[in-house]
């Protein structure tokens, strides 16, 4: 199974900041890497798929990059509604469809 | 509007059983694979199971193999998760989600239901 490792596990930032979350796959996953946003009590939401394609309707301040084994999610000009937990997920070699352990983004 | 609605969660004793349902609307249900993913606070998101278009290909995570079984009824636009021999560590919110893409187009999960809570405790 492919393991996904995110860093950091948690992050504190202020409104207006730019933050970066990293995701590393234990094996090659090409660009089959997705990012989800999850808020307590809510359904997870797809933000970015295929490593860098922004889902229609998602804010343009979210940007994904990377390929192979190393990927990054960058959020620019943080807004209050962005404070949530973010997960990466590989869809290259399944099952299982593995997720990273999550990065909790908190308000400083 | 594409929508998935889970139901059937609740409190169950260790060793007990439960059946979760996922009712779909707003899209051609039989055109999509459906997955179950669970979330527990200490573990994050964990993929649980998936089913193909006609129900002939069903896979599940090693952690639930032999205990949780996925099925679907395309006439009713519903996916089920039969949960047997439940353990305390199965306590989680269970989400169903639609798989989009695949093949030459990278797959992803979109949308997700609002989830149903399963609590396994004595």
mmCIF file of N, CA and C in Angstrom, chain A residues 1 31-34 36 38-39 41-46 48-50 55 87 89 91 94-101, chain B residues 35 37 39-41 43-47 50 59-62 95 97 103 105-115:
data_model
loop_
_atom_site.group_PDB
_atom_site.id
_atom_site.type_symbol
_atom_site.label_atom_id
_atom_site.label_comp_id
_atom_site.label_asym_id
_atom_site.label_seq_id
_atom_site.Cartn_x
_atom_site.Cartn_y
_atom_site.Cartn_z
ATOM 1 N N UNK A 1 0.831 -1.199 0.000
ATOM 2 C CA UNK A 1 0.000 0.000 0.000
ATOM 3 C C UNK A 1 0.870 1.256 0.000
ATOM 4 N N UNK A 31 0.536 12.271 -11.004
ATOM 5 C CA UNK A 31 -0.158 13.473 -10.549
ATOM 6 C C UNK A 31 -1.525 13.121 -9.976
ATOM 7 N N UNK A 32 -1.686 11.846 -9.568
ATOM 8 C CA UNK A 32 -2.957 11.367 -9.014
ATOM 9 C C UNK A 32 -3.040 11.702 -7.522
ATOM 10 N N UNK A 33 -3.131 12.988 -7.234
ATOM 11 C CA UNK A 33 -3.087 13.476 -5.865
ATOM 12 C C UNK A 33 -4.176 14.527 -5.702
ATOM 13 N N UNK A 34 -4.997 14.336 -4.689
ATOM 14 C CA UNK A 34 -6.115 15.230 -4.438
ATOM 15 C C UNK A 34 -5.989 15.862 -3.053
ATOM 16 N N UNK A 36 -8.353 17.749 0.060
ATOM 17 C CA UNK A 36 -9.687 17.954 0.607
ATOM 18 C C UNK A 36 -9.602 18.875 1.834
ATOM 19 N N UNK A 38 -11.690 19.753 5.395
ATOM 20 C CA UNK A 38 -12.668 19.150 6.285
ATOM 21 C C UNK A 38 -12.846 20.017 7.518
ATOM 22 N N UNK A 39 -14.090 20.432 7.748
ATOM 23 C CA UNK A 39 -14.417 21.213 8.938
ATOM 24 C C UNK A 39 -15.245 20.340 9.878
ATOM 25 N N UNK A 41 -17.952 18.536 11.871
ATOM 26 C CA UNK A 41 -19.386 18.399 11.663
ATOM 27 C C UNK A 41 -19.855 18.588 10.241
ATOM 28 N N UNK A 42 -18.926 18.742 9.324
ATOM 29 C CA UNK A 42 -19.279 18.971 7.919
ATOM 30 C C UNK A 42 -18.718 17.858 7.039
ATOM 31 N N UNK A 43 -19.244 17.777 5.830
ATOM 32 C CA UNK A 43 -18.698 16.835 4.863
ATOM 33 C C UNK A 43 -17.358 17.337 4.343
ATOM 34 N N UNK A 44 -16.398 16.458 4.142
ATOM 35 C CA UNK A 44 -15.161 16.883 3.463
ATOM 36 C C UNK A 44 -15.484 17.436 2.078
ATOM 37 N N UNK A 45 -14.654 18.383 1.638
ATOM 38 C CA UNK A 45 -14.862 18.993 0.321
ATOM 39 C C UNK A 45 -13.614 18.833 -0.528
ATOM 40 N N UNK A 46 -13.819 18.452 -1.779
ATOM 41 C CA UNK A 46 -12.712 18.400 -2.727
ATOM 42 C C UNK A 46 -12.302 19.823 -3.078
ATOM 43 N N UNK A 48 -8.766 20.436 -4.723
ATOM 44 C CA UNK A 48 -7.843 20.324 -5.848
ATOM 45 C C UNK A 48 -7.722 18.860 -6.222
ATOM 46 N N UNK A 49 -7.720 18.580 -7.514
ATOM 47 C CA UNK A 49 -7.501 17.214 -7.987
ATOM 48 C C UNK A 49 -6.427 17.208 -9.066
ATOM 49 N N UNK A 50 -5.918 16.022 -9.359
ATOM 50 C CA UNK A 50 -4.827 15.889 -10.322
ATOM 51 C C UNK A 50 -3.671 16.831 -9.978
ATOM 52 N N UNK A 55 -10.836 22.669 -8.240
ATOM 53 C CA UNK A 55 -12.221 22.289 -8.495
ATOM 54 C C UNK A 55 -13.042 23.547 -8.801
ATOM 55 N N UNK A 87 -6.492 17.375 3.957
ATOM 56 C CA UNK A 87 -5.993 16.031 3.704
ATOM 57 C C UNK A 87 -5.571 15.883 2.249
ATOM 58 N N UNK A 89 -4.736 12.879 -0.691
ATOM 59 C CA UNK A 89 -5.193 11.517 -0.976
ATOM 60 C C UNK A 89 -4.643 11.087 -2.335
ATOM 61 N N UNK A 91 -4.771 8.590 -5.649
ATOM 62 C CA UNK A 91 -5.696 7.732 -6.390
ATOM 63 C C UNK A 91 -4.950 6.995 -7.510
ATOM 64 N N UNK A 94 -4.809 1.857 -6.249
ATOM 65 C CA UNK A 94 -5.898 1.567 -5.313
ATOM 66 C C UNK A 94 -6.483 0.182 -5.596
ATOM 67 N N UNK A 95 -7.189 -0.426 -4.651
ATOM 68 C CA UNK A 95 -7.313 0.025 -3.251
ATOM 69 C C UNK A 95 -6.055 -0.291 -2.469
ATOM 70 N N UNK A 96 -5.830 0.341 -1.316
ATOM 71 C CA UNK A 96 -6.725 1.333 -0.756
ATOM 72 C C UNK A 96 -6.440 2.744 -1.283
ATOM 73 N N UNK A 97 -7.467 3.585 -1.240
ATOM 74 C CA UNK A 97 -7.300 4.998 -1.556
ATOM 75 C C UNK A 97 -6.801 5.686 -0.293
ATOM 76 N N UNK A 98 -5.531 5.902 -0.202
ATOM 77 C CA UNK A 98 -4.933 6.333 1.061
ATOM 78 C C UNK A 98 -4.890 7.847 1.204
ATOM 79 N N UNK A 99 -5.154 8.273 2.436
ATOM 80 C CA UNK A 99 -5.122 9.678 2.812
ATOM 81 C C UNK A 99 -3.889 9.955 3.676
ATOM 82 N N UNK A 100 -3.440 11.200 3.641
ATOM 83 C CA UNK A 100 -2.481 11.644 4.635
ATOM 84 C C UNK A 100 -3.166 11.749 5.988
ATOM 85 N N UNK A 101 -2.388 11.992 7.014
ATOM 86 C CA UNK A 101 -2.951 12.015 8.370
ATOM 87 C C UNK A 101 -3.669 13.318 8.683
ATOM 88 N N UNK B 35 -17.856 4.944 -2.694
ATOM 89 C CA UNK B 35 -16.936 4.551 -1.633
ATOM 90 C C UNK B 35 -17.500 4.940 -0.264
ATOM 91 N N UNK B 37 -15.880 6.177 3.426
ATOM 92 C CA UNK B 37 -14.683 6.674 4.119
ATOM 93 C C UNK B 37 -15.122 7.043 5.523
ATOM 94 N N UNK B 39 -14.177 8.784 9.503
ATOM 95 C CA UNK B 39 -13.345 9.761 10.196
ATOM 96 C C UNK B 39 -13.488 9.589 11.689
ATOM 97 N N UNK B 40 -12.385 9.339 12.332
ATOM 98 C CA UNK B 40 -12.356 9.343 13.790
ATOM 99 C C UNK B 40 -11.325 10.370 14.205
ATOM 100 N N UNK B 41 -11.567 11.080 15.315
ATOM 101 C CA UNK B 41 -10.711 12.202 15.686
ATOM 102 C C UNK B 41 -9.238 11.851 15.778
ATOM 103 N N UNK B 43 -7.662 9.515 14.150
ATOM 104 C CA UNK B 43 -7.097 8.825 12.984
ATOM 105 C C UNK B 43 -7.255 9.581 11.680
ATOM 106 N N UNK B 44 -8.031 10.632 11.636
ATOM 107 C CA UNK B 44 -8.240 11.315 10.368
ATOM 108 C C UNK B 44 -9.145 10.511 9.449
ATOM 109 N N UNK B 45 -9.015 10.768 8.150
ATOM 110 C CA UNK B 45 -9.846 10.093 7.166
ATOM 111 C C UNK B 45 -9.240 8.734 6.816
ATOM 112 N N UNK B 46 -10.086 7.717 6.802
ATOM 113 C CA UNK B 46 -9.635 6.357 6.475
ATOM 114 C C UNK B 46 -10.578 5.755 5.455
ATOM 115 N N UNK B 47 -10.038 5.336 4.322
ATOM 116 C CA UNK B 47 -10.848 4.671 3.314
ATOM 117 C C UNK B 47 -11.323 3.331 3.855
ATOM 118 N N UNK B 50 -15.271 0.147 -1.287
ATOM 119 C CA UNK B 50 -15.757 0.692 -2.558
ATOM 120 C C UNK B 50 -16.529 -0.378 -3.303
ATOM 121 N N UNK B 59 -14.419 -4.039 -2.778
ATOM 122 C CA UNK B 59 -13.148 -4.102 -2.046
ATOM 123 C C UNK B 59 -13.306 -3.388 -0.711
ATOM 124 N N UNK B 60 -12.464 -3.792 0.251
ATOM 125 C CA UNK B 60 -12.508 -3.107 1.533
ATOM 126 C C UNK B 60 -11.114 -3.071 2.139
ATOM 127 N N UNK B 61 -10.963 -2.212 3.120
ATOM 128 C CA UNK B 61 -9.698 -2.062 3.820
ATOM 129 C C UNK B 61 -9.406 -3.312 4.649
ATOM 130 N N UNK B 62 -8.125 -3.586 4.848
ATOM 131 C CA UNK B 62 -7.742 -4.756 5.642
ATOM 132 C C UNK B 62 -8.326 -4.689 7.047
ATOM 133 N N UNK B 95 -18.788 8.342 6.029
ATOM 134 C CA UNK B 95 -19.213 9.131 4.879
ATOM 135 C C UNK B 95 -19.279 8.244 3.639
ATOM 136 N N UNK B 97 -19.208 8.620 -0.583
ATOM 137 C CA UNK B 97 -18.741 9.598 -1.551
ATOM 138 C C UNK B 97 -18.702 8.980 -2.929
ATOM 139 N N UNK B 103 -9.294 5.948 -14.804
ATOM 140 C CA UNK B 103 -8.702 5.650 -16.098
ATOM 141 C C UNK B 103 -7.636 6.680 -16.413
ATOM 142 N N UNK B 105 -8.114 9.815 -16.507
ATOM 143 C CA UNK B 105 -8.384 11.040 -15.748
ATOM 144 C C UNK B 105 -8.242 10.718 -14.273
ATOM 145 N N UNK B 106 -7.350 11.390 -13.546
ATOM 146 C CA UNK B 106 -7.150 11.067 -12.127
ATOM 147 C C UNK B 106 -8.445 11.073 -11.337
ATOM 148 N N UNK B 107 -8.629 10.008 -10.550
ATOM 149 C CA UNK B 107 -9.850 9.888 -9.776
ATOM 150 C C UNK B 107 -9.831 10.753 -8.532
ATOM 151 N N UNK B 108 -11.008 11.116 -8.079
ATOM 152 C CA UNK B 108 -11.164 11.874 -6.840
ATOM 153 C C UNK B 108 -12.567 11.631 -6.308
ATOM 154 N N UNK B 109 -12.783 12.054 -5.057
ATOM 155 C CA UNK B 109 -14.067 11.859 -4.392
ATOM 156 C C UNK B 109 -14.836 13.187 -4.359
ATOM 157 N N UNK B 110 -16.015 13.170 -4.967
ATOM 158 C CA UNK B 110 -16.804 14.399 -5.027
ATOM 159 C C UNK B 110 -18.204 14.112 -5.501
ATOM 160 N N UNK B 111 -19.237 14.492 -4.744
ATOM 161 C CA UNK B 111 -19.191 15.084 -3.417
ATOM 162 C C UNK B 111 -19.176 14.018 -2.325
ATOM 163 N N UNK B 112 -19.314 14.474 -1.098
ATOM 164 C CA UNK B 112 -19.416 13.601 0.064
ATOM 165 C C UNK B 112 -20.762 13.855 0.733
ATOM 166 N N UNK B 113 -21.294 12.823 1.395
ATOM 167 C CA UNK B 113 -22.470 13.032 2.219
ATOM 168 C C UNK B 113 -22.090 13.719 3.515
ATOM 169 N N UNK B 114 -23.098 13.985 4.340
ATOM 170 C CA UNK B 114 -22.853 14.700 5.589
ATOM 171 C C UNK B 114 -22.372 13.767 6.701
ATOM 172 N N UNK B 115 -22.468 12.460 6.465
ATOM 173 C CA UNK B 115 -21.942 11.481 7.408
ATOM 174 C C UNK B 115 -22.969 10.976 8.401
#
